[in-house]
Each structure stands twice: as C-alpha cells, then as structure tokens.
C-alpha cells in the first residue's frame, strides 16, 4: 500500500505540470473516428457478390481445364486401345498393368499345369470339355468387362469387377490343379504300394 500512496502523492504534487501537456486540437475527434472505423461492418453489396461469384467460376473452369489437359493423355491411350485392340487394366494405369500382369501370368501357369495333367491322362474327356466350357464362359464375361471398362475407364466398380474376375479365375484354376495334383500323388502312392 505504501507504493500506491507514494504514486498518488507524486501525482498530486505535480498535477499542474502534468495538466500542462494537452493533446493537439482535434485529437479526440480523430481518435473517435478511428474507433468508429474499426467497428464498422462491411455491407454485402451485389457488386461484391458478383466479384466473388466470378472468382469461383473462374477457379472451377481453370480446375476443369487442368483436369482435361492432364488426363487427356490417359484418355488418348484408352481411345487408342479400344480402336486397336481390346482394352485392359493396363490401359488405365501402370499400377493396374502390374496387377494384371501378375494375374494373367499366374492364370497361364495354371492352365499350363492343367494341360500337362491332361497329357498325362489325369483328366477325362468329359472333364476336359467341362473345363473348356468354363473357360469360354470366363472369356465371355471378360469381354463384357472389357466393354464396360471401355465405356467407363475411371469407374472403380468396373476396375474392381475386373480384379475380382482375375482373382476368381485364378482361384478356380488353382483349386482344380491342386486337387488333380493330390489325386495324381495318391494314385502314385497307391501304385507304389502295390
């Protein structure tokens, strides 16, 4: 409390000297105008709305043009693929090309094993005919998926359907080949025990 008394006493003793320094003429008016300017709210005018709308439309158009420019190469690849040959996942993107390569290689390996088992006599003619019918059905389904992909190259549903097609075909071929290998091994074991 002692400091407060000292400060009050200092002000009281020097009151005349302190009151001598008045602000310049119009200081309070200028200060009041600045305060009012800070608290003014901006009015929304049609001019401002039109400017904002023009900026938004310009941004959307620029984004659309950039999308068309950067995706035109992939669209051109897709158009060339449909003109020259059947469209595949490799036409959509390099990542899908790797996936498609894996599946087609694995499926071809399974079919080679199937053919080897056929040559060894492990598969009857009826089973061979049934398998050929299944492969024809897979080919028909694949052609339908290709036409869907050609008309909707960026549709994730079509791409996922093609991936599921490859997975299903590979699973079916592997399952049959594995079962035939088991039968072959059991037959060999049976022949050895006799």
Tab-separated table of C-alpha atoms in Angstrom:
chain	number	residue	atom	x	y	z
A	1	UNK	CA	0.000	0.000	0.000
A	2	UNK	CA	2.894	2.295	0.600
A	3	UNK	CA	3.782	2.459	-3.117
A	4	UNK	CA	0.250	3.437	-4.023
A	5	UNK	CA	0.322	6.296	-1.559
A	6	UNK	CA	3.646	7.441	-2.935
A	7	UNK	CA	2.360	7.454	-6.525
A	8	UNK	CA	-0.809	9.342	-5.545
A	9	UNK	CA	1.257	11.874	-3.634
A	10	UNK	CA	3.632	12.282	-6.615
A	11	UNK	CA	0.701	12.929	-8.968
A	12	UNK	CA	-0.962	15.339	-6.545
A	13	UNK	CA	2.258	17.332	-6.118
A	14	UNK	CA	2.906	17.568	-9.881
A	15	UNK	CA	-0.675	17.966	-11.050
A	16	UNK	CA	-0.121	21.353	-12.646
A	17	UNK	CA	2.917	20.151	-14.600
A	18	UNK	CA	1.087	17.075	-15.782
A	19	UNK	CA	-2.019	19.001	-16.886
A	20	UNK	CA	0.115	21.339	-18.930
A	21	UNK	CA	0.543	18.859	-21.802
A	22	UNK	CA	-2.806	18.772	-23.559
A	23	UNK	CA	-3.175	16.852	-26.848
A	24	UNK	CA	-3.333	18.783	-30.108
A	25	UNK	CA	-6.548	20.288	-31.334
A	26	UNK	CA	-8.967	17.652	-32.795
A	27	UNK	CA	-7.147	14.718	-31.241
A	28	UNK	CA	-10.255	13.334	-29.581
A	29	UNK	CA	-12.277	13.703	-32.800
A	30	UNK	CA	-9.689	11.796	-34.828
A	31	UNK	CA	-9.482	9.101	-32.151
A	32	UNK	CA	-13.258	8.704	-32.134
A	33	UNK	CA	-13.327	8.374	-35.970
A	34	UNK	CA	-10.699	5.646	-35.833
A	35	UNK	CA	-12.759	3.747	-33.258
A	36	UNK	CA	-15.880	4.040	-35.386
A	37	UNK	CA	-13.981	2.829	-38.469
A	38	UNK	CA	-12.855	-0.274	-36.596
A	39	UNK	CA	-16.388	-1.178	-35.586
A	40	UNK	CA	-17.963	-0.587	-38.962
A	41	UNK	CA	-19.317	-3.760	-40.526
A	42	UNK	CA	-18.891	-4.250	-44.213
A	43	UNK	CA	-22.097	-4.251	-46.090
A	44	UNK	CA	-22.585	-7.035	-48.603
A	45	UNK	CA	-23.291	-5.444	-51.938
A	46	UNK	CA	-24.287	-7.000	-55.237
A	47	UNK	CA	-21.023	-5.800	-56.679
A	48	UNK	CA	-19.085	-7.793	-54.072
A	49	UNK	CA	-21.269	-10.891	-54.615
A	50	UNK	CA	-20.697	-10.765	-58.372
A	51	UNK	CA	-16.947	-10.454	-57.918
A	52	UNK	CA	-16.847	-13.485	-55.608
A	53	UNK	CA	-19.043	-15.490	-57.995
A	54	UNK	CA	-16.776	-14.598	-60.915
A	55	UNK	CA	-13.704	-15.757	-58.973
A	56	UNK	CA	-15.390	-19.060	-58.049
A	57	UNK	CA	-16.486	-19.720	-61.638
A	58	UNK	CA	-13.011	-18.913	-62.924
A	59	UNK	CA	-11.426	-21.271	-60.389
A	60	UNK	CA	-13.797	-24.100	-61.363
A	61	UNK	CA	-13.151	-23.588	-65.060
A	62	UNK	CA	-9.402	-23.491	-64.537
A	63	UNK	CA	-9.560	-26.700	-62.478
A	64	UNK	CA	-11.673	-28.401	-65.129
A	65	UNK	CA	-9.299	-27.366	-67.910
A	66	UNK	CA	-6.299	-28.580	-65.909
A	67	UNK	CA	-8.027	-31.912	-65.329
A	68	UNK	CA	-8.796	-32.281	-69.032
A	69	UNK	CA	-5.265	-31.282	-70.002
A	70	UNK	CA	-3.539	-33.680	-67.609
A	71	UNK	CA	-5.921	-36.586	-68.172
A	72	UNK	CA	-6.062	-36.243	-71.950
A	73	UNK	CA	-3.017	-38.499	-72.316
A	74	UNK	CA	-4.651	-41.364	-70.451
A	75	UNK	CA	-7.925	-40.827	-72.328
A	76	UNK	CA	-5.991	-40.910	-75.588
A	77	UNK	CA	-4.407	-44.188	-74.548
A	78	UNK	CA	-7.838	-45.595	-73.806
A	79	UNK	CA	-9.241	-44.445	-77.131
A	80	UNK	CA	-6.270	-45.948	-78.985
A	81	UNK	CA	-6.658	-49.182	-77.057
A	82	UNK	CA	-10.310	-49.520	-77.997
A	83	UNK	CA	-9.566	-48.797	-81.661
A	84	UNK	CA	-6.533	-51.039	-81.997
A	85	UNK	CA	-7.175	-53.833	-79.527
A	86	UNK	CA	-9.302	-54.821	-76.569
A	87	UNK	CA	-9.000	-52.542	-73.556
A	88	UNK	CA	-7.381	-53.962	-70.425
A	89	UNK	CA	-6.483	-52.718	-66.978
A	90	UNK	CA	-3.026	-51.899	-68.330
A	91	UNK	CA	-4.669	-49.159	-70.400
A	92	UNK	CA	-5.966	-47.475	-67.239
A	93	UNK	CA	-2.767	-47.072	-65.203
A	94	UNK	CA	0.721	-48.551	-64.714
A	95	UNK	CA	-0.240	-49.913	-61.276
A	96	UNK	CA	-3.113	-51.874	-62.758
A	97	UNK	CA	-0.778	-53.057	-65.510
A	98	UNK	CA	1.420	-54.726	-62.875
A	99	UNK	CA	-1.586	-56.345	-61.187
A	100	UNK	CA	-2.970	-57.553	-64.499
A	101	UNK	CA	0.425	-58.962	-65.490
A	102	UNK	CA	0.598	-60.911	-62.221
A	103	UNK	CA	-2.869	-62.415	-62.668
A	104	UNK	CA	-2.507	-63.268	-66.358
A	105	UNK	CA	0.900	-64.873	-65.745
A	106	UNK	CA	-0.461	-66.899	-62.825
A	107	UNK	CA	-3.536	-67.955	-64.809
A	108	UNK	CA	-1.399	-69.007	-67.780
A	109	UNK	CA	0.865	-71.023	-65.453
A	110	UNK	CA	-2.189	-72.770	-64.007
A	111	UNK	CA	-3.507	-73.537	-67.499
A	112	UNK	CA	-0.111	-74.979	-68.480
A	113	UNK	CA	-0.274	-77.249	-65.437
A	114	UNK	CA	-3.814	-78.200	-66.457
A	115	UNK	CA	-2.629	-79.092	-69.963
A	116	UNK	CA	0.275	-81.125	-68.552
A	117	UNK	CA	-2.149	-83.093	-66.368
A	118	UNK	CA	-4.386	-83.605	-69.411
A	119	UNK	CA	-1.445	-85.033	-71.396
A	120	UNK	CA	-0.651	-87.364	-68.501
A	121	UNK	CA	-4.182	-88.722	-68.669
A	122	UNK	CA	-5.307	-87.379	-65.297
A	123	UNK	CA	-8.335	-85.662	-66.832
A	124	UNK	CA	-11.108	-87.437	-68.692
A	125	UNK	CA	-12.577	-86.092	-71.918
A	126	UNK	CA	-15.776	-85.100	-70.109
A	127	UNK	CA	-13.795	-83.144	-67.513
A	128	UNK	CA	-11.771	-81.520	-70.276
A	129	UNK	CA	-14.957	-80.484	-72.119
A	130	UNK	CA	-16.443	-79.106	-68.898
A	131	UNK	CA	-13.283	-77.104	-68.241
A	132	UNK	CA	-13.283	-75.725	-71.793
A	133	UNK	CA	-16.915	-74.618	-71.341
A	134	UNK	CA	-15.969	-72.866	-68.099
A	135	UNK	CA	-13.054	-71.125	-69.813
A	136	UNK	CA	-15.380	-69.986	-72.626
A	137	UNK	CA	-17.784	-68.590	-70.012
A	138	UNK	CA	-14.879	-66.761	-68.366
A	139	UNK	CA	-13.870	-65.351	-71.754
A	140	UNK	CA	-17.437	-64.132	-72.417
A	141	UNK	CA	-17.532	-62.467	-69.000
A	142	UNK	CA	-14.123	-60.908	-69.646
A	143	UNK	CA	-15.330	-59.422	-72.977
A	144	UNK	CA	-18.314	-57.873	-71.152
A	145	UNK	CA	-15.999	-56.376	-68.533
A	146	UNK	CA	-13.739	-55.016	-71.272
A	147	UNK	CA	-16.651	-53.254	-72.949
A	148	UNK	CA	-17.719	-51.823	-69.574
A	149	UNK	CA	-14.161	-50.625	-68.969
A	150	UNK	CA	-14.002	-49.043	-72.427
A	151	UNK	CA	-17.146	-47.040	-71.742
A	152	UNK	CA	-16.216	-46.196	-68.102
A	153	UNK	CA	-12.399	-46.249	-67.837
A	154	UNK	CA	-12.211	-44.443	-64.490
A	155	UNK	CA	-15.097	-46.247	-62.772
A	156	UNK	CA	-13.719	-48.012	-59.708
A	157	UNK	CA	-16.603	-50.501	-59.753
A	158	UNK	CA	-15.641	-51.762	-63.201
A	159	UNK	CA	-11.958	-51.924	-62.269
A	160	UNK	CA	-12.783	-53.837	-59.075
A	161	UNK	CA	-15.011	-56.191	-61.074
A	162	UNK	CA	-12.108	-56.932	-63.436
A	163	UNK	CA	-9.787	-57.556	-60.492
A	164	UNK	CA	-12.356	-59.894	-58.921
A	165	UNK	CA	-12.674	-61.657	-62.291
A	166	UNK	CA	-8.936	-62.339	-62.351
A	167	UNK	CA	-8.955	-63.464	-58.711
A	168	UNK	CA	-11.885	-65.833	-59.279
A	169	UNK	CA	-10.435	-67.339	-62.437
A	170	UNK	CA	-7.049	-67.833	-60.797
A	171	UNK	CA	-8.620	-69.351	-57.664
A	172	UNK	CA	-10.722	-71.772	-59.706
A	173	UNK	CA	-7.798	-72.918	-61.865
A	174	UNK	CA	-5.510	-73.277	-58.841
A	175	UNK	CA	-8.128	-75.218	-56.912
A	176	UNK	CA	-8.688	-77.682	-59.764
A	177	UNK	CA	-4.987	-78.099	-60.462
A	178	UNK	CA	-4.229	-78.625	-56.757
A	179	UNK	CA	-6.963	-81.256	-56.449
A	180	UNK	CA	-5.683	-83.017	-59.561
A	181	UNK	CA	-2.136	-82.944	-58.186
A	182	UNK	CA	-3.432	-84.535	-54.960
A	183	UNK	CA	-5.220	-87.252	-56.955
A	184	UNK	CA	-2.072	-87.824	-59.001
A	185	UNK	CA	0.032	-88.118	-55.855
A	186	UNK	CA	-2.454	-90.509	-54.232
A	187	UNK	CA	-2.503	-92.594	-57.420
A	188	UNK	CA	1.290	-92.683	-57.478
A	189	UNK	CA	1.398	-93.649	-53.784
A	190	UNK	CA	-1.216	-96.344	-54.402
A	191	UNK	CA	0.722	-97.678	-57.409
A	192	UNK	CA	3.946	-97.767	-55.368
A	193	UNK	CA	2.317	-99.723	-52.566
A	194	UNK	CA	1.048	-102.404	-54.950
